[in-house]
Short mmCIF file of C-alpha atoms in Angstrom, two decimals:
data_model
loop_
_atom_site.label_atom_id
_atom_site.label_comp_id
_atom_site.label_asym_id
_atom_site.label_seq_id
_atom_site.Cartn_x
_atom_site.Cartn_y
_atom_site.Cartn_z
CA MET A 1 -55.91 35.73 -48.41
CA LYS A 2 -55.55 34.10 -45.45
CA PHE A 3 -58.10 34.30 -42.87
CA GLU A 4 -55.97 37.20 -40.40
CA GLU A 5 -56.01 39.82 -43.55
CA LEU A 6 -59.69 38.96 -44.01
CA LEU A 7 -59.97 39.19 -39.73
CA GLN A 8 -57.71 42.50 -39.99
CA ARG A 9 -60.40 43.96 -42.09
CA TYR A 10 -63.71 42.74 -40.92
CA LYS A 11 -62.57 44.40 -37.13
CA ASP A 12 -61.69 47.64 -39.50
CA GLY A 13 -64.70 47.60 -41.73
CA THR A 14 -63.40 47.42 -45.10
CA ALA A 15 -64.56 43.73 -45.95
CA THR A 16 -66.66 43.63 -48.28
CA PRO A 17 -70.19 41.47 -47.90
CA ASP A 18 -68.28 38.11 -49.20
CA GLU A 19 -65.35 38.61 -46.88
CA ARG A 20 -67.61 39.76 -43.53
CA LEU A 21 -70.03 36.13 -44.67
CA ALA A 22 -66.83 34.54 -44.93
CA VAL A 23 -65.14 35.49 -41.85
CA GLU A 24 -68.91 35.01 -40.17
CA GLU A 25 -69.44 31.41 -41.11
CA GLU A 26 -65.98 30.70 -39.62
CA LEU A 27 -66.37 33.19 -36.18
CA GLU A 28 -69.32 30.32 -36.36
CA LYS A 29 -67.61 27.30 -37.00
CA ALA A 30 -65.32 27.79 -33.93
CA ARG A 31 -68.12 29.16 -31.85
CA LEU A 32 -69.29 25.75 -32.05
CA ILE A 33 -66.03 23.97 -31.03
CA GLU A 34 -65.49 25.72 -27.90
CA ALA A 35 -69.26 24.64 -26.91
CA TYR A 36 -69.12 21.12 -28.10
CA LEU A 37 -65.14 21.62 -26.10
CA ALA A 38 -67.15 23.28 -22.53
CA GLU A 39 -69.65 20.17 -22.95
CA ALA A 40 -67.31 17.67 -23.00
CA ASP A 41 -65.43 18.51 -19.90
CA THR A 42 -68.67 17.20 -18.19
CA LEU A 43 -69.20 14.22 -19.30
CA PRO A 44 -68.15 10.94 -17.23
CA LEU A 45 -64.98 9.33 -17.51
CA PRO A 46 -65.54 5.73 -19.55
CA GLU A 47 -64.87 3.09 -16.40
CA ALA A 48 -61.69 0.22 -17.21
CA PRO A 49 -62.73 -2.88 -17.42
CA GLU A 50 -62.18 -4.55 -14.18
CA ALA A 51 -59.40 -6.92 -14.30
CA ASP A 52 -59.24 -10.53 -14.04
CA ASP A 53 -58.18 -12.10 -10.32
CA LYS A 54 -56.37 -15.12 -12.13
CA SER A 55 -54.64 -12.66 -14.44
CA ILE A 56 -53.53 -11.09 -11.57
CA LYS A 57 -52.23 -14.15 -10.07
CA THR A 58 -50.50 -15.19 -13.11
CA VAL A 59 -48.63 -11.86 -13.38
CA GLN A 60 -47.36 -12.36 -9.92
CA ARG A 61 -46.03 -15.32 -10.54
CA THR A 62 -44.29 -14.45 -13.48
CA ILE A 63 -42.73 -11.60 -10.74
CA THR A 64 -41.83 -14.38 -8.23
CA ARG A 65 -40.55 -16.18 -10.21
CA ARG A 66 -38.52 -14.15 -12.07
CA THR A 67 -36.93 -12.29 -9.12
CA ARG A 68 -36.29 -16.51 -7.44
CA ARG A 69 -34.50 -17.43 -10.05
CA THR A 70 -32.10 -13.69 -10.54
CA ALA A 71 -31.46 -14.10 -6.49
CA LEU A 72 -30.36 -17.32 -7.39
CA ALA A 73 -28.06 -16.78 -10.36
CA VAL A 74 -26.82 -13.94 -7.73
CA VAL A 75 -26.16 -15.76 -4.92
CA ALA A 76 -24.58 -19.21 -7.30
CA GLY A 77 -22.52 -16.17 -8.92
CA PHE A 78 -21.04 -15.17 -5.98
CA LEU A 79 -20.41 -18.88 -4.98
CA ALA A 80 -18.25 -19.79 -7.46
CA LEU A 81 -16.30 -16.85 -7.36
CA LEU A 82 -16.29 -17.63 -3.76
CA ALA A 83 -14.73 -21.11 -4.90
CA LEU A 84 -12.60 -19.90 -7.59
CA LEU A 85 -11.01 -18.22 -5.46
CA GLN A 86 -10.46 -20.40 -2.68
CA PHE A 87 -9.36 -23.51 -4.85
CA VAL A 88 -7.97 -22.25 -7.37
CA LEU A 89 -6.55 -18.87 -7.98
CA LEU A 90 -5.23 -18.57 -4.16
CA PRO A 91 -3.32 -22.22 -3.76
CA LEU A 92 -2.15 -20.89 -6.85
CA ILE A 93 -0.69 -17.29 -5.59
CA ASN A 94 0.06 -19.15 -2.27
CA ALA A 95 2.04 -21.63 -4.55
CA GLN A 96 4.28 -18.90 -5.35
CA VAL A 97 6.02 -19.37 -1.70
CA TYR A 98 4.70 -22.79 -0.52
CA ASP A 99 4.75 -25.57 -3.54
CA ALA A 100 3.77 -28.39 -1.73
CA PRO A 101 5.98 -31.84 -2.38
CA GLN A 102 4.56 -34.59 -4.96
CA TYR A 103 7.17 -37.10 -3.30
CA ASP A 104 5.04 -39.72 -5.91
CA ASN A 105 6.71 -37.24 -8.05
CA PRO A 106 10.99 -36.86 -7.76
CA GLU A 107 11.39 -34.29 -9.99
CA LYS A 108 8.15 -31.83 -9.01
CA TYR A 109 10.06 -32.61 -5.42
CA HIS A 110 13.65 -31.90 -5.78
CA ASN A 111 12.01 -28.25 -7.51
CA SER A 112 9.46 -27.36 -4.52
CA GLU A 113 12.29 -24.31 -3.25
CA PHE A 114 10.55 -24.05 -0.56
CA GLU A 115 12.44 -27.38 0.58
CA LEU A 116 15.32 -26.85 -0.40
CA LEU A 117 15.32 -23.20 1.49
CA MET A 118 13.94 -25.01 4.46
CA ASP A 119 16.53 -27.54 3.72
CA THR A 120 19.64 -25.28 2.86
CA ILE A 121 18.51 -22.71 6.42
CA THR A 122 18.75 -26.59 8.59
CA ARG A 123 21.83 -27.07 6.75
CA LEU A 124 23.85 -23.68 7.95
CA TYR A 125 21.77 -22.96 11.19
CA LEU A 126 21.04 -26.06 12.69
CA PRO A 127 24.04 -28.81 12.57
CA GLY A 128 23.59 -31.90 13.76
CA TYR A 129 19.83 -32.05 12.31
CA SER A 130 17.82 -32.83 8.68
CA TYR A 131 14.76 -31.45 7.46
CA LEU A 132 11.99 -33.65 6.65
CA GLY A 133 9.92 -31.71 4.94
CA THR A 134 7.20 -29.07 5.46
CA TRP A 135 3.01 -30.06 5.40
CA ALA A 136 0.17 -27.87 4.74
CA GLU A 137 -3.13 -27.90 6.18
CA THR A 138 -5.88 -25.45 4.74
CA THR A 139 -7.19 -23.54 7.52
CA GLY A 140 -9.32 -20.76 6.12
CA PHE A 141 -10.29 -18.51 3.54
CA GLY A 142 -7.19 -18.21 1.51
CA ARG A 143 -5.30 -19.05 4.06
CA GLN A 144 -3.34 -22.75 4.92
CA THR A 145 -0.91 -23.71 8.11
CA LEU A 146 2.35 -24.81 7.62
CA SER A 147 4.51 -27.16 9.77
CA SER A 148 7.95 -28.45 9.82
CA SER A 149 9.97 -31.07 11.38
CA PHE A 150 13.54 -32.10 11.44
CA TYR A 151 15.29 -35.21 12.90
CA GLY A 152 18.39 -35.56 14.66
CA GLN A 153 19.11 -35.60 18.67
CA HIS A 154 15.57 -35.09 19.64
CA ASP A 155 13.08 -34.34 17.07
CA LEU A 156 11.89 -30.67 16.63
CA CYS A 157 9.22 -29.11 15.58
CA LEU A 158 9.09 -25.98 13.93
CA PRO A 159 6.43 -22.88 15.40
CA GLU A 160 3.54 -23.20 12.78
CA PHE A 161 4.03 -20.71 10.10
CA THR A 162 0.59 -18.64 8.32
CA LEU A 163 0.60 -18.54 4.52
CA THR A 164 -2.28 -16.42 3.47
CA CYS A 165 -3.07 -15.04 0.32
CA GLY A 166 0.84 -15.54 -0.59
CA VAL A 167 2.42 -13.93 2.05
CA LEU A 168 4.30 -16.15 4.73
CA ASN A 169 3.27 -14.48 7.88
CA VAL A 170 6.45 -15.17 10.51
CA ASP A 171 8.09 -14.77 14.15
CA SER A 172 11.04 -13.79 12.84
CA ARG A 173 12.16 -14.28 16.85
CA GLU A 174 10.37 -17.26 17.48
CA PHE A 175 11.49 -19.11 14.27
CA TRP A 176 15.34 -18.26 15.28
CA GLU A 177 14.56 -19.39 19.08
CA MET A 178 14.78 -22.77 17.59
CA PHE A 179 18.48 -22.63 15.94
CA SER A 180 21.57 -22.67 18.26
CA GLY A 181 23.11 -19.81 19.54
CA VAL A 182 27.25 -20.11 19.75
CA TYR A 183 29.10 -17.28 21.62
CA LEU A 184 32.61 -19.39 21.31
CA THR A 185 33.97 -15.63 22.60
CA GLU A 186 32.98 -16.28 25.64
CA ILE A 187 34.55 -19.92 26.26
CA HIS A 188 37.62 -19.68 27.31
CA THR A 189 38.85 -22.95 29.23
CA CYS A 190 37.98 -26.82 29.12
CA ASP A 191 38.19 -27.25 32.58
CA HIS A 192 34.02 -26.84 33.41
CA ALA A 193 33.67 -29.59 30.46
CA VAL A 194 36.54 -32.01 31.99
CA THR A 195 35.09 -31.85 35.05
CA ALA A 196 31.58 -31.95 34.23
CA LEU A 197 32.87 -35.23 31.43
CA ASN A 198 34.46 -36.85 34.01
CA ARG A 199 31.61 -37.66 35.60
CA MET A 200 29.62 -39.67 32.67
CA ASP A 201 29.12 -43.34 31.66
CA GLU A 202 30.47 -44.01 28.69
CA SER A 203 26.58 -44.63 27.89
CA VAL A 204 26.50 -40.86 27.79
CA ARG A 205 26.58 -39.09 24.35
CA VAL A 206 27.25 -35.67 24.89
CA THR A 207 26.89 -32.51 22.23
CA ALA A 208 29.49 -29.99 22.68
CA TYR A 209 30.82 -27.02 20.73
CA VAL A 210 34.68 -26.73 20.64
CA ARG A 211 36.19 -23.26 20.15
CA PHE A 212 40.25 -23.26 18.66
CA GLN A 213 43.45 -21.64 20.10
CA GLU A 214 43.63 -19.70 17.00
CA GLU A 215 40.61 -18.93 14.06
CA MET A 216 41.68 -21.75 11.14
CA LYS A 217 41.29 -21.34 7.55
CA LEU A 218 38.89 -23.75 5.32
CA GLU A 219 41.48 -26.36 4.61
CA GLU A 220 42.55 -26.30 8.13
CA VAL A 221 39.83 -26.86 10.00
CA VAL A 222 38.62 -29.92 7.29
CA ALA A 223 41.99 -31.15 8.57
CA PHE A 224 41.43 -30.67 12.05
CA GLN A 225 37.87 -32.42 11.05
CA ARG A 226 39.64 -35.56 9.20
CA GLU A 227 42.07 -36.29 11.73
CA TRP A 228 39.12 -36.36 14.70
CA ASP A 229 36.09 -37.92 13.02
CA ASP A 230 36.09 -41.03 11.47
CA GLY A 231 33.16 -40.69 9.44
CA THR A 232 31.11 -43.05 10.19
CA PRO A 233 28.29 -43.47 12.59
CA GLN A 234 29.10 -45.07 15.31
CA SER A 235 32.17 -43.22 15.72
CA SER A 236 33.69 -42.13 19.44
CA LEU A 237 33.17 -38.26 18.50
CA THR A 238 31.71 -36.67 15.11
CA ILE A 239 32.56 -33.25 13.63
CA PRO A 240 28.72 -32.43 11.91
CA ALA A 241 30.11 -29.02 10.99
CA ALA A 242 32.09 -26.66 11.47
CA ILE A 243 31.84 -22.39 13.03
CA LEU A 244 31.89 -19.18 11.26
CA GLY A 245 33.29 -16.60 12.92
CA ASN A 246 32.08 -13.76 13.95
CA ARG A 247 31.76 -12.09 10.87
CA THR A 248 27.74 -13.04 10.45
CA PHE A 249 24.70 -11.69 12.22
CA ARG A 250 23.56 -15.45 13.89
CA THR A 251 25.89 -18.17 14.26
CA LEU A 252 26.35 -20.12 11.02
CA PHE A 253 27.86 -23.46 10.34
CA LEU A 254 29.38 -24.98 7.92
CA SER A 255 27.99 -28.54 7.97
CA PHE A 256 29.81 -31.74 6.74
CA ASP A 257 27.38 -34.13 6.29
CA ASN A 258 28.23 -37.49 7.45
CA ILE A 259 25.73 -38.74 4.69
CA ALA A 260 26.15 -38.32 1.03
CA ILE A 261 24.06 -35.43 0.07
CA GLY A 262 23.43 -33.26 -2.51
CA TRP A 263 21.13 -30.85 -5.60
CA GLY A 264 20.56 -31.65 -9.22
CA ASP A 265 22.44 -29.72 -11.84
CA THR A 266 19.65 -27.65 -11.97
CA ILE A 267 16.83 -26.36 -10.02
CA ASN A 268 14.13 -24.52 -11.67
CA SER A 269 15.99 -24.04 -14.73
CA LYS A 270 18.87 -21.94 -12.56
CA GLU A 271 22.57 -23.41 -12.53
CA TYR A 272 23.81 -24.88 -9.57
CA PRO A 273 27.21 -27.50 -9.12
CA ALA A 274 25.95 -30.96 -8.78
CA LEU A 275 26.57 -31.17 -5.03
CA TRP A 276 27.43 -34.96 -4.27
CA ILE A 277 29.51 -35.09 -1.51
CA ASN A 278 31.04 -38.27 0.67
CA PRO A 279 33.20 -36.86 3.42
CA ASP A 280 35.34 -39.26 3.65
CA THR A 281 36.74 -38.21 0.13
CA ALA A 282 35.80 -34.46 -0.13
CA ASP A 283 38.83 -31.78 0.26
CA ALA A 284 38.60 -27.77 0.98
CA ASP A 285 37.26 -27.30 -2.41
CA THR A 286 34.62 -29.54 -2.58
CA PHE A 287 33.01 -27.69 0.66
CA ARG A 288 33.55 -24.50 -1.10
CA GLN A 289 31.38 -25.38 -3.66
CA HIS A 290 29.01 -26.70 -1.28
CA PHE A 291 28.70 -24.07 1.11
CA SER A 292 28.83 -21.06 -1.72
CA SER A 293 25.83 -22.96 -3.66
CA ARG A 294 23.96 -22.66 -0.87
CA LEU A 295 24.26 -19.16 0.25
CA GLN A 296 23.58 -18.64 -3.83
CA PHE A 297 20.51 -20.95 -3.61
CA LEU A 298 19.46 -18.58 -0.29
CA ILE A 299 20.50 -15.38 -2.70
CA ASP A 300 18.17 -16.01 -5.56
CA ASN A 301 15.12 -16.86 -3.45
CA GLU A 302 15.66 -13.29 -1.44
CA ARG A 303 11.84 -12.83 -1.66
CA ILE A 304 10.94 -15.98 1.05
CA VAL A 305 14.36 -15.79 2.52
CA ARG A 306 13.60 -12.65 3.99
CA LYS A 307 10.63 -13.82 5.79
CA PHE A 308 12.16 -15.72 7.75
CA ASP A 309 15.80 -13.88 8.36
CA PRO A 310 15.49 -9.97 6.99
CA HIS A 311 19.65 -9.50 8.81
CA GLN A 312 21.95 -11.89 7.80
CA ASP A 313 23.64 -10.87 4.28
CA TYR A 314 24.15 -13.31 2.34
CA ARG A 315 25.39 -11.68 -0.93
CA ARG A 316 28.24 -10.31 1.07
CA LEU A 317 29.26 -13.84 3.10
CA LEU A 318 29.22 -15.26 -0.29
CA GLN A 319 31.97 -13.16 -1.98
CA GLN A 320 34.01 -13.54 1.95
CA VAL A 321 33.53 -17.66 0.63
CA GLU A 322 34.19 -16.91 -3.15
CA ASN A 323 37.19 -14.42 -1.41
CA ASP A 324 39.06 -17.56 0.55
CA GLU A 325 38.46 -15.10 3.58
CA ILE A 326 36.15 -17.32 5.80
CA ILE A 327 37.18 -17.88 8.62
CA PHE A 328 36.29 -20.13 12.05
CA ASP A 329 36.36 -20.31 15.67
CA GLY A 330 35.22 -23.98 16.47
CA VAL A 331 33.53 -26.92 15.19
CA TYR A 332 30.26 -28.83 16.82
CA VAL A 333 31.15 -32.34 17.99
CA SER A 334 29.26 -35.20 19.10
CA GLY A 335 30.54 -37.73 21.25
CA SER A 336 31.50 -40.20 23.95
CA PRO A 337 32.95 -38.69 27.63
CA GLN A 338 36.48 -40.16 26.38
CA ALA A 339 36.41 -38.37 23.11
CA LEU A 340 35.56 -35.52 24.20
CA LEU A 341 38.18 -35.39 26.92
CA GLU A 342 40.76 -36.60 24.27
CA LEU A 343 39.87 -33.68 22.37
CA CYS A 344 39.81 -31.09 25.61
CA ALA A 345 43.64 -31.82 25.39
CA CYS A 346 43.93 -30.93 21.92
CA ASP A 347 46.71 -28.48 21.61
CA ALA A 348 44.19 -26.90 18.75
CA VAL A 349 41.45 -26.62 21.56
CA MET A 350 41.30 -23.76 23.93
CA GLY A 351 37.95 -24.39 24.91
CA MET A 352 34.69 -26.43 25.27
CA TRP A 353 31.07 -25.90 26.30
CA LEU A 354 29.06 -28.65 26.94
CA GLU A 355 24.96 -28.07 25.00
CA ASP A 356 23.57 -31.50 25.70
CA ALA A 357 23.57 -34.86 26.81
CA SER A 358 21.82 -38.36 25.96
CA PHE A 359 22.16 -41.43 26.78
CA ARG A 360 22.67 -45.33 25.16
CA LEU A 361 20.29 -47.83 26.58
#
């Protein structure tokens, strides 16, 4: 029988003598346990053993060392991450825009998209000048400063560009201020040019823009250039470029390069025509191919070109070249005063504007 049943029978008075004895024995045990527990609550707790000073210092040193190691590991990891970003990842990102040429590796140099881009823009917008190169200097975290130079009548230095984390930051207004702005529609006569040229000594070399009486097609302007330019740097008159008609956002030139220039058959795995041009023997078709290839290169590198020139529609211009719709308003010339006076008297010339002059010492 369970104790609960015995206890109930004990309370009801129905338990047998043996059952009463069993219940009373259990109750006595409970009383003794209760008394013991009450006595134990009043006893003092045993004192904790005193810690050894040496042990405490040992523990403190261990904690300090671990804390220092953790802090150094965090700092080292952070510095390693910064170094990885600055010297590995960010240069790779910047290289998507500017890939520094290696001059001891011709293949690397000729495949530099940025170098070819600047060469193309120079020949299309800056007649009489040659692009020399761009130099990059690390000037901040993930930042490079690009400086370009050009060779011509006067050395030109382009305003500095910043290249930060693969983004080319350039002030387009500043960039285009260095390029020639030609408004041939405002040039109606040669009178002012003739007056100024007659006062000049033959030691002066003059740069000028010449407007045609009528617009010329490519074959006509090439023939005009052949008639007046003998193709030598010592010539009394050189015509380095023809000026496109007023169909472009900015004045654009077709360059008659006075040296053999060209690109390889392939650039960055893209097919381009071989453009080795000898101006002494080149015909209109050669110059048309030369011009089309440069326009195509700008189109293929539109992500960079748009940083410089967001408004020019090179696709439309290329289509006009392919459809033989390009016309020319005039030419860009450089020569002696006497040679320019003879040009002013040419039936094909309507007007001339003198841009600059330099002295041959």
